[in-house]
Short mmCIF file of C-alpha atoms in Angstrom, two decimals:
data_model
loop_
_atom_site.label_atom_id
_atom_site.label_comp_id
_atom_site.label_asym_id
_atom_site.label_seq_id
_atom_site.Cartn_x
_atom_site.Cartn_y
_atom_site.Cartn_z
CA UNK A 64 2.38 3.50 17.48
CA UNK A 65 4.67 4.85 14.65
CA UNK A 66 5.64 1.87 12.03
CA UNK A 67 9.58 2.89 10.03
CA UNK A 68 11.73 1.02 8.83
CA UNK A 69 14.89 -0.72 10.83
CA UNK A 70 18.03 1.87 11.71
CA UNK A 71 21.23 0.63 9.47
CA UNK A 72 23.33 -2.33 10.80
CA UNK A 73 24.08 -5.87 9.98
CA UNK A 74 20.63 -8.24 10.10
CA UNK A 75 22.76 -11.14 9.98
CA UNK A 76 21.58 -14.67 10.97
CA UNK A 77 23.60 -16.05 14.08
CA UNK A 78 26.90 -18.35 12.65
CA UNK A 79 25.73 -21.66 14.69
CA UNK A 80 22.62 -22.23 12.35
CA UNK A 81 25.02 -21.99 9.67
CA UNK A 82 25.89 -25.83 9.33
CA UNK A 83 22.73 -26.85 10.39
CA UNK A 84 20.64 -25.18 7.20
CA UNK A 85 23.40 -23.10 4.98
CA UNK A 86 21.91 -19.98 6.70
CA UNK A 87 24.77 -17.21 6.04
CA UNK A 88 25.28 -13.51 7.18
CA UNK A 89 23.23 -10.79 5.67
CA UNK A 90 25.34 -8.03 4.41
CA UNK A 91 23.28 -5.09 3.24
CA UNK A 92 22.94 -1.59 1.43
CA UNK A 93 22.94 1.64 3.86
CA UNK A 94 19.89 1.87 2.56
CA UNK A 95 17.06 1.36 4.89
CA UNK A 96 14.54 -0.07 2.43
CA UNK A 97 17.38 -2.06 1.45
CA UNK A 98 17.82 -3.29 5.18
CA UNK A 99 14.95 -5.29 4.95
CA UNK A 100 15.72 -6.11 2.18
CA UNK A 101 12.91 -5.76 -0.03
CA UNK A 102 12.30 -5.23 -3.95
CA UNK A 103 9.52 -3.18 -4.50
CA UNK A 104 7.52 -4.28 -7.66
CA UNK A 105 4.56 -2.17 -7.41
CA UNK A 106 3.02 0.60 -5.22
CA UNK A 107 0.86 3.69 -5.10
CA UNK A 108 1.25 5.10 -1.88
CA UNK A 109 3.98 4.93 1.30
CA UNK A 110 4.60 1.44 3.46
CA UNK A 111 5.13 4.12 6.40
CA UNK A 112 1.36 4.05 8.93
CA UNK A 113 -0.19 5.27 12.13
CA UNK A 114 -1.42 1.82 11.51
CA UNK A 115 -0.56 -1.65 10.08
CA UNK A 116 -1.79 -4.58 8.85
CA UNK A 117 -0.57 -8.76 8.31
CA UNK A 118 0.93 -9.12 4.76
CA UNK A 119 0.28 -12.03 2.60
CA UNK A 120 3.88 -14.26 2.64
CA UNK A 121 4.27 -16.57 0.25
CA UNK A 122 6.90 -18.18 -2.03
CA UNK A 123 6.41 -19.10 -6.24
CA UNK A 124 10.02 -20.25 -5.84
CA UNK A 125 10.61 -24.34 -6.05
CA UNK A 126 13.82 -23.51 -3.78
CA UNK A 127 11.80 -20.92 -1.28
CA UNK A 128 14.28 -18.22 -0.58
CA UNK A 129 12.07 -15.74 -3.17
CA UNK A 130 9.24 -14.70 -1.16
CA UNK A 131 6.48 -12.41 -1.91
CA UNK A 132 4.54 -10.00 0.41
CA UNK A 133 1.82 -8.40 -0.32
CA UNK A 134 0.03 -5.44 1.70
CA UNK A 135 -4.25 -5.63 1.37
CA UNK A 136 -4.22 -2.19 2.88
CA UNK A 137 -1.90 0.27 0.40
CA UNK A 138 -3.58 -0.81 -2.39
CA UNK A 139 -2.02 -4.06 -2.51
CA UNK A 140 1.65 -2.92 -2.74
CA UNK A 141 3.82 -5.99 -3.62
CA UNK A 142 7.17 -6.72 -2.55
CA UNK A 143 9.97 -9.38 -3.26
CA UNK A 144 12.47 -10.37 -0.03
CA UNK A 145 15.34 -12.95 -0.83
CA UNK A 146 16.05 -15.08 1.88
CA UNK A 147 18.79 -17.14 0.29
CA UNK A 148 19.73 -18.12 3.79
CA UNK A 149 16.41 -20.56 3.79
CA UNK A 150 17.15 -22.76 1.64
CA UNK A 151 14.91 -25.58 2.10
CA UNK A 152 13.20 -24.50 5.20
CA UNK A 153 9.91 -24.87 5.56
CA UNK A 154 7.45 -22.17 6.98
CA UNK A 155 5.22 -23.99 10.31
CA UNK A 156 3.77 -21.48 11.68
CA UNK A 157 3.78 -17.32 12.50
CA UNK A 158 2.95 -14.84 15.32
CA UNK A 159 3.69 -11.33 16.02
CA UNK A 160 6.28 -11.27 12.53
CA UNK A 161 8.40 -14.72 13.95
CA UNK A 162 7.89 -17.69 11.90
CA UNK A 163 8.62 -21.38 13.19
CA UNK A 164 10.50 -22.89 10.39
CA UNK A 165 11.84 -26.79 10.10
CA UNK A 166 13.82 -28.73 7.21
CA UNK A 167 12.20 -31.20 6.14
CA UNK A 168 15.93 -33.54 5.52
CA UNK A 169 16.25 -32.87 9.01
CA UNK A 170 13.17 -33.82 11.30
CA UNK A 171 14.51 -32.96 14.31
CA UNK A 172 15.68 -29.54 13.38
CA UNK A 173 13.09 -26.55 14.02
CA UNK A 174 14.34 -22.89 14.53
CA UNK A 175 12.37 -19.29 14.79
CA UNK A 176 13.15 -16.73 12.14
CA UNK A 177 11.99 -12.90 11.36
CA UNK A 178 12.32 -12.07 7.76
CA UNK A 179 12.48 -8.83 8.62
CA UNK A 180 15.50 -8.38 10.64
CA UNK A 181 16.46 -11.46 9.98
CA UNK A 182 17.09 -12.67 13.40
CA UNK A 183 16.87 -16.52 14.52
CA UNK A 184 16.63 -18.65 17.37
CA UNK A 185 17.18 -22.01 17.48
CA UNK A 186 15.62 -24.77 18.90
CA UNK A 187 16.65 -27.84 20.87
CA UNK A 188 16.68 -30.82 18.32
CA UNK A 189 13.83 -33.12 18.39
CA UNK A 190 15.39 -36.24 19.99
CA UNK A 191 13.27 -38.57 17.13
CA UNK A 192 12.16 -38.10 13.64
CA UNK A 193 8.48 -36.16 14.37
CA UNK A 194 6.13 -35.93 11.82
CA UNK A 195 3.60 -33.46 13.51
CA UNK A 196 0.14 -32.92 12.15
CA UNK A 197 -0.01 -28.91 14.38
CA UNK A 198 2.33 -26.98 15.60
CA UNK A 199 1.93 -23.63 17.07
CA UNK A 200 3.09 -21.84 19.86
CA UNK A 201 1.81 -19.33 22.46
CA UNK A 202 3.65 -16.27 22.50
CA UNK A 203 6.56 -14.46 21.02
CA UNK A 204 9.79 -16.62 21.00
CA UNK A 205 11.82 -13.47 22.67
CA UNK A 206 9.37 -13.78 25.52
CA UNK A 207 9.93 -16.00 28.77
CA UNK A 208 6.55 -17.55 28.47
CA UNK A 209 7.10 -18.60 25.33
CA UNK A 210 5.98 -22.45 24.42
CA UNK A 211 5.81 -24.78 21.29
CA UNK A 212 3.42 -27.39 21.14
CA UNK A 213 2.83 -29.82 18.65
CA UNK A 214 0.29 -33.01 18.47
CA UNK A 215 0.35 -35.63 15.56
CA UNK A 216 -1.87 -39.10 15.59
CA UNK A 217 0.29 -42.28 16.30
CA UNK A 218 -1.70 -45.31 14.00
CA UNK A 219 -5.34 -43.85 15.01
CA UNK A 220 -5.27 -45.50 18.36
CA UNK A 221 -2.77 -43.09 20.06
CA UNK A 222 -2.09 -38.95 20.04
CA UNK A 223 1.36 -38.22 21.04
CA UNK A 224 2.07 -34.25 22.02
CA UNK A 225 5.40 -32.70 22.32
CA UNK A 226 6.61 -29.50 23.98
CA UNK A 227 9.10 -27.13 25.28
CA UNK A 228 9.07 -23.63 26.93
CA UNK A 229 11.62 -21.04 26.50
CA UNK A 230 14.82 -21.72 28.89
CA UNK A 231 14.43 -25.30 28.80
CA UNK A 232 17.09 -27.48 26.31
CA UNK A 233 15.23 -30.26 25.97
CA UNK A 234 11.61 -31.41 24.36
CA UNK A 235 8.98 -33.21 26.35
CA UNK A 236 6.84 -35.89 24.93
CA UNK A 237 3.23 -37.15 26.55
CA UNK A 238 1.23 -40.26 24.21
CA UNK A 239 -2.08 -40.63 25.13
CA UNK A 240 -4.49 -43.45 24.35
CA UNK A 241 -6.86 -42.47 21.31
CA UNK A 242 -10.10 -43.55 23.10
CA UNK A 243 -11.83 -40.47 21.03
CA UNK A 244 -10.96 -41.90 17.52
CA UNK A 245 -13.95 -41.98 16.50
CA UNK A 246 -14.66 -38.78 17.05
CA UNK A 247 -11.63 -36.63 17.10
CA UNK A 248 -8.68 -36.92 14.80
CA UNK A 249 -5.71 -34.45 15.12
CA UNK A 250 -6.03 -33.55 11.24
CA UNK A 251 -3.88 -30.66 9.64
CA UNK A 252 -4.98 -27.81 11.69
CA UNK A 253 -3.12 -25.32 13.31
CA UNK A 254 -3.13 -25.11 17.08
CA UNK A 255 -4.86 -22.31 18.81
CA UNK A 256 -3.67 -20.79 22.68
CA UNK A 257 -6.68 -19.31 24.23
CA UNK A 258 -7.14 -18.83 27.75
CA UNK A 259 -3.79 -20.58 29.01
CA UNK A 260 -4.37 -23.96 27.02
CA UNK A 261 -3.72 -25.32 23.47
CA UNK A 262 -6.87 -25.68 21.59
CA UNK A 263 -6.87 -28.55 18.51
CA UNK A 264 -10.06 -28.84 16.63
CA UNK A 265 -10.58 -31.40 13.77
CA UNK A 266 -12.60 -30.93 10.84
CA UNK A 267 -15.77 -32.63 12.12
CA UNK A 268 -15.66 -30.26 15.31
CA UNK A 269 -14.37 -31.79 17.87
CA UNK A 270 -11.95 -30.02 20.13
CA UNK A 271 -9.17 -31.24 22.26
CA UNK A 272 -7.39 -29.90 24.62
CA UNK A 273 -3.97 -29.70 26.38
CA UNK A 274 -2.82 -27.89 29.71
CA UNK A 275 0.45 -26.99 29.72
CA UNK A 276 0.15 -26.62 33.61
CA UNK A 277 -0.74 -30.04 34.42
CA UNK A 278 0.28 -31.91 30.89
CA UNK A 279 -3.04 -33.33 30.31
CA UNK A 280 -5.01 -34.13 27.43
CA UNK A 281 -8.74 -34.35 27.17
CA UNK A 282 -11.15 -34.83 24.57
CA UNK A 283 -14.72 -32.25 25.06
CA UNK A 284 -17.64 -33.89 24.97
CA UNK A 285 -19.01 -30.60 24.17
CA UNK A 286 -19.33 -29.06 21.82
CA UNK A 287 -20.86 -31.66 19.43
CA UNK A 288 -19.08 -32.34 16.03
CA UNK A 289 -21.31 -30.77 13.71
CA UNK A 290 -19.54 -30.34 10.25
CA UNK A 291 -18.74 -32.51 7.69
CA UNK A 292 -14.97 -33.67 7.56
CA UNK A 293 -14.47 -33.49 4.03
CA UNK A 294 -14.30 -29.70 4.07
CA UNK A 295 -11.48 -27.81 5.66
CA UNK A 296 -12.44 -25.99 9.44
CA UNK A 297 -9.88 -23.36 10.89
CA UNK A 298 -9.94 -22.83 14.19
CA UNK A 299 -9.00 -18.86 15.15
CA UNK A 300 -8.29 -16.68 18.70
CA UNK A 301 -10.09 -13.49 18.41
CA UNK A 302 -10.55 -11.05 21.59
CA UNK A 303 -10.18 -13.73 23.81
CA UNK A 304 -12.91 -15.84 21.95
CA UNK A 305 -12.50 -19.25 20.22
CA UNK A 306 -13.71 -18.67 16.20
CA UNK A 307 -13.89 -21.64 13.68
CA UNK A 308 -13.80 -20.66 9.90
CA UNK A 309 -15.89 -23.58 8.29
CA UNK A 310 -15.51 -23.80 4.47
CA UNK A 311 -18.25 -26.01 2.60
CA UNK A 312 -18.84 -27.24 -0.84
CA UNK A 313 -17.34 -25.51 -3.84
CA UNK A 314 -15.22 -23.66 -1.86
CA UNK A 315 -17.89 -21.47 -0.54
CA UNK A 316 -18.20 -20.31 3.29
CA UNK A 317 -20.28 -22.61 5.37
CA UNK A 318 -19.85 -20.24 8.14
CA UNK A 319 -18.00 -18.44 11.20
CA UNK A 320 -19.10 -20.19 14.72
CA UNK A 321 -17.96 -19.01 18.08
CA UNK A 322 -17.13 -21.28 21.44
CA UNK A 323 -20.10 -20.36 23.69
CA UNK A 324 -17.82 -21.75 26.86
CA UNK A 325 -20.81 -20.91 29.11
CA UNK A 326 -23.03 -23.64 27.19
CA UNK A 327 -20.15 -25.30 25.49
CA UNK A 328 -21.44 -25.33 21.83
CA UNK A 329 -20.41 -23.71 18.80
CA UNK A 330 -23.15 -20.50 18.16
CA UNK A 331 -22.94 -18.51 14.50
CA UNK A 332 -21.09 -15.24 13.88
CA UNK A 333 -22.66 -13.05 11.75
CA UNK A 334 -20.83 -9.78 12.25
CA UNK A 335 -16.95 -9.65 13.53
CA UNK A 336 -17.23 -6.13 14.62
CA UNK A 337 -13.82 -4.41 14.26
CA UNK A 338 -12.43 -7.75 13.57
CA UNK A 339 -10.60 -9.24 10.96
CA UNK A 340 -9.13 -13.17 10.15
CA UNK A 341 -6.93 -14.22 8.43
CA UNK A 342 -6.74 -17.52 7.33
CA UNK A 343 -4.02 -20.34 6.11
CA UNK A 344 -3.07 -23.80 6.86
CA UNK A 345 -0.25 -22.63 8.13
CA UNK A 346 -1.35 -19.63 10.49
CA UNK A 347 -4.59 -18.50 11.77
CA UNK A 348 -5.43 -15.19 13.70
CA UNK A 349 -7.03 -12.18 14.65
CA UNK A 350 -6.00 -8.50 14.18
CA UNK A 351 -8.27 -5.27 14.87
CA UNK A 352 -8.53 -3.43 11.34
CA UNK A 353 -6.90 -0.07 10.89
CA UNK A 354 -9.76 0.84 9.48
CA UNK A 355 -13.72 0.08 8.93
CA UNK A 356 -13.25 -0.71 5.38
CA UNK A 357 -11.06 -3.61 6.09
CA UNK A 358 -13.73 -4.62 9.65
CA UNK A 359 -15.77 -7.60 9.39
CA UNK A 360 -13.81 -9.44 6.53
CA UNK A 361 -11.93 -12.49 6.58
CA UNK A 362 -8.81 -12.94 4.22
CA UNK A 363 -7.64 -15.94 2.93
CA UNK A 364 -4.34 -17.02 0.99
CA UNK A 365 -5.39 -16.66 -2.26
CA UNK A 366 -4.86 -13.94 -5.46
CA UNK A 367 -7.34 -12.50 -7.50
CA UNK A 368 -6.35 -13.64 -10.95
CA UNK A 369 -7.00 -10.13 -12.27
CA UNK A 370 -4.56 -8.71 -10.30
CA UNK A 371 -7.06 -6.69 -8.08
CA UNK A 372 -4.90 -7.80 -5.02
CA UNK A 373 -5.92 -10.77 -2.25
CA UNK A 374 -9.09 -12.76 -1.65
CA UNK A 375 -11.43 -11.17 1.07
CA UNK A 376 -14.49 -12.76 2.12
CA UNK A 377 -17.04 -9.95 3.43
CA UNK A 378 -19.47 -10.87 6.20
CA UNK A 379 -21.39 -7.71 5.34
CA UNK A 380 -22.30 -8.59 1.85
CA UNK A 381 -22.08 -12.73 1.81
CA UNK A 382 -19.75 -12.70 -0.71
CA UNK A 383 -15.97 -13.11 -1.81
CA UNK A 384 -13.61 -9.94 -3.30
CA UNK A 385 -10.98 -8.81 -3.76
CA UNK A 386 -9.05 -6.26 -1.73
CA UNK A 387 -9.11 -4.02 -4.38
CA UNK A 388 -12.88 -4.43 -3.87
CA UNK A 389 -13.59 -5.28 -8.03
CA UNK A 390 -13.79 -8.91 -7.93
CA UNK A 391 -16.93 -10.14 -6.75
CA UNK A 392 -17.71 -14.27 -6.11
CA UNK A 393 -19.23 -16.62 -4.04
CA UNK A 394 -16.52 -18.84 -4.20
CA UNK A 395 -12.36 -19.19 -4.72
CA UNK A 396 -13.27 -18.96 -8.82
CA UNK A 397 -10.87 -16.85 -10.69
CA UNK A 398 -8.28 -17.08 -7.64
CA UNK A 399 -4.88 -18.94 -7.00
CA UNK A 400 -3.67 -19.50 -3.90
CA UNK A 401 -2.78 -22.12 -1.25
CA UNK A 402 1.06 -21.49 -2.50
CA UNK A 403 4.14 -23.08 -0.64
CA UNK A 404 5.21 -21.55 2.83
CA UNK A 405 1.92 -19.52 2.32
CA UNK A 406 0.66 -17.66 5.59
CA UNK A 407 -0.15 -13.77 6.87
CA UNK A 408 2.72 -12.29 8.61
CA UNK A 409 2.41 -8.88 11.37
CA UNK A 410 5.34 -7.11 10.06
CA UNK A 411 7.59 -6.76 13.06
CA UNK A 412 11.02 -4.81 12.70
CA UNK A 413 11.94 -4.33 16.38
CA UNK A 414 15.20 -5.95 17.02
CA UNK A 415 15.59 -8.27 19.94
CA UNK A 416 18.71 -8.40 22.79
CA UNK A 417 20.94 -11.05 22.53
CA UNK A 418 20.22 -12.47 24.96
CA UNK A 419 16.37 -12.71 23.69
CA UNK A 420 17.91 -14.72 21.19
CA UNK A 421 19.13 -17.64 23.47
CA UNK A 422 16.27 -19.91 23.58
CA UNK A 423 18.23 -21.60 26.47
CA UNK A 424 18.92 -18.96 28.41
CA UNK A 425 17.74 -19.19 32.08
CA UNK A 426 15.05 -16.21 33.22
CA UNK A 427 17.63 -13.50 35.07
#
């Protein structure tokens, strides 16, 4: 698959958003770097690949419309992208280039937005103020099978879940008694869909699980919580496989497990294959690497404070680096990171019908 750059046109963001966030038209250069529009503050080599790879998305900016992307695999090229048009929006979640934004002065607004043609959908309001703990969703927004799911705890003793699928205008909202609360608590961690269900794991463990088929909600009694929940646990799709990314003391990696779903317990990685992760409170996922220098690794939100590019942890060598490969650690020292609206991001320039664009829009 050839990656280029979008054809010349308007990326504008659609006029009935407008009131809702201040999100205006985009009026552009003919340029076609300038499409995107990016700034390019340093580079080596071409963005144009056989091959591509997520980008580090992030924002320094206290207003968040500056937004920096960085690519691990040219040599860290960094770019700047203005999105004035997001003014206080607030990045939820990403797949396949869409992100799943909300303002936070206006619960009950959510929308889907790609930076890079600038295209959004909105949502149906939230009929109440939600304050969700996860939110994810299961497939690209342009897509009919689309879904957003999110779960939050209710005072301990309940877990409320809310959802909607593409064509539908209005959310649906299931509470369901707590009776796991000792055990399971819907902490901040992103939502995983694997094998037709949402997947929410706290940071002891525990996973719970919700059919979208039949609305339920279950607590597993297996696998066992094993980890301590004072240390942050990610939970990650990867070839069809549940991962969780467990981070221990000192910010060093207590390990990569995997869902045995045949014994139900969580069994260590020690080699991701042709694999890598990326990791953020934000976003979690899987991508196959373009090539074997980038296999095996998991990257993580974070800078290298010498400049050497982003924070890699290598299951080859036990150790963290930097994509530049000259920083060298067993922990997040001499690194910044965890910045606001902070996630990876699949580049994705392919421009979507209008009618894509409708989330309402009944399947033809």
């Amino acid at each position: 698959m050839s990656v280029g750059y979008p054809s010349r046109g308007n990326g504008g963001v659609y006029s009935k958003l407008s009131s809702s966030i201040g999100l205006h038209p985009f009026s552009c250069s003919l340029s076609n770097r300038a499409i995107i529009p990016m700034e390019k503050v340093r580079s080596s080599s071409t963005s144009r690949s056989t091959h591509i790879s997520p980008w580090l998305m992030f924002s320094r900016d206290h207003s968040r419309t500056t937004f920096n992307f960085i690519n691990p695999m040219h040599e860290n090229e960094n770019y700047l992208m203005n999105h004035s048009d997001l003014v206080g929006a607030t990045v939820r979640f990403q797949k396949g280039g869409w992100l799943l934004m909300s303002v936070p002065s206006q619960e009950t607004l959510s929308f889907f937005y790609n930076p890079f043609t600038r295209e959004a959908i909105k949502l149906p309001e939230l009929p109440f103020d939600y304050s969700f703990s996860g939110i994810s969703f299961s497939s690209l927004p342009t897509s009919l099978d689309c879904v957003v799911f999110s779960i939050e705890a209710k005072g301990g003793d309940e877990v409320a879940v809310c959802f909607i699928r593409k064509g539908e205008a209005f959310w649906s909202e299931y509470v369901f008694p707590n009776t796991d609360r000792d055990k399971y608590f819907p902490l901040l961690n992103t939502p995983v869909f694997c094998k037709g269900v949402f997947y929410c794991l706290d940071y002891n463990g525990t996973l719970g699980v919700f059919n979208i088929e039949d609305n339920s909600w279950k607590v597993l009694e297996k696998p066992h919580p094993q980890f301590s929940a004072v240390y942050p646990n990610f939970l990650v799709e990867c070839g069809g496989e549940l991962l969780s990314v467990k981070l221990g003391r000192h910010e060093t990696l207590f390990g990569v497990f995997k869902l045995d779903f045949s014994k139900m317990d969580w069994v260590r990685v020690e080699n991701l294959g042709k694999y890598m992760l990326f990791i953020s409170y934000i976003s979690c996922f899987s991508a196959i690497a373009p090539n074997s220098r980038m296999s095996n690794r998991i990257y993580f939100p974070r800078l290298c404070l010498n400049g050497d590019g982003v924070l890699v942890y290598s299951l080859e060598t036990g150790n963290y680096q930097s994509s530049g490969e000259q920083h060298s650690a067993i922990n997040f020292y001499d690194t910044e990171g965890w910045f606001s609206n902070c996630t990876y991001i699949e580049p994705n320039w392919l421009k979507s019908k209008p009618q894509e664009l409708d989330w309402v829009q009944p399947p033809s």
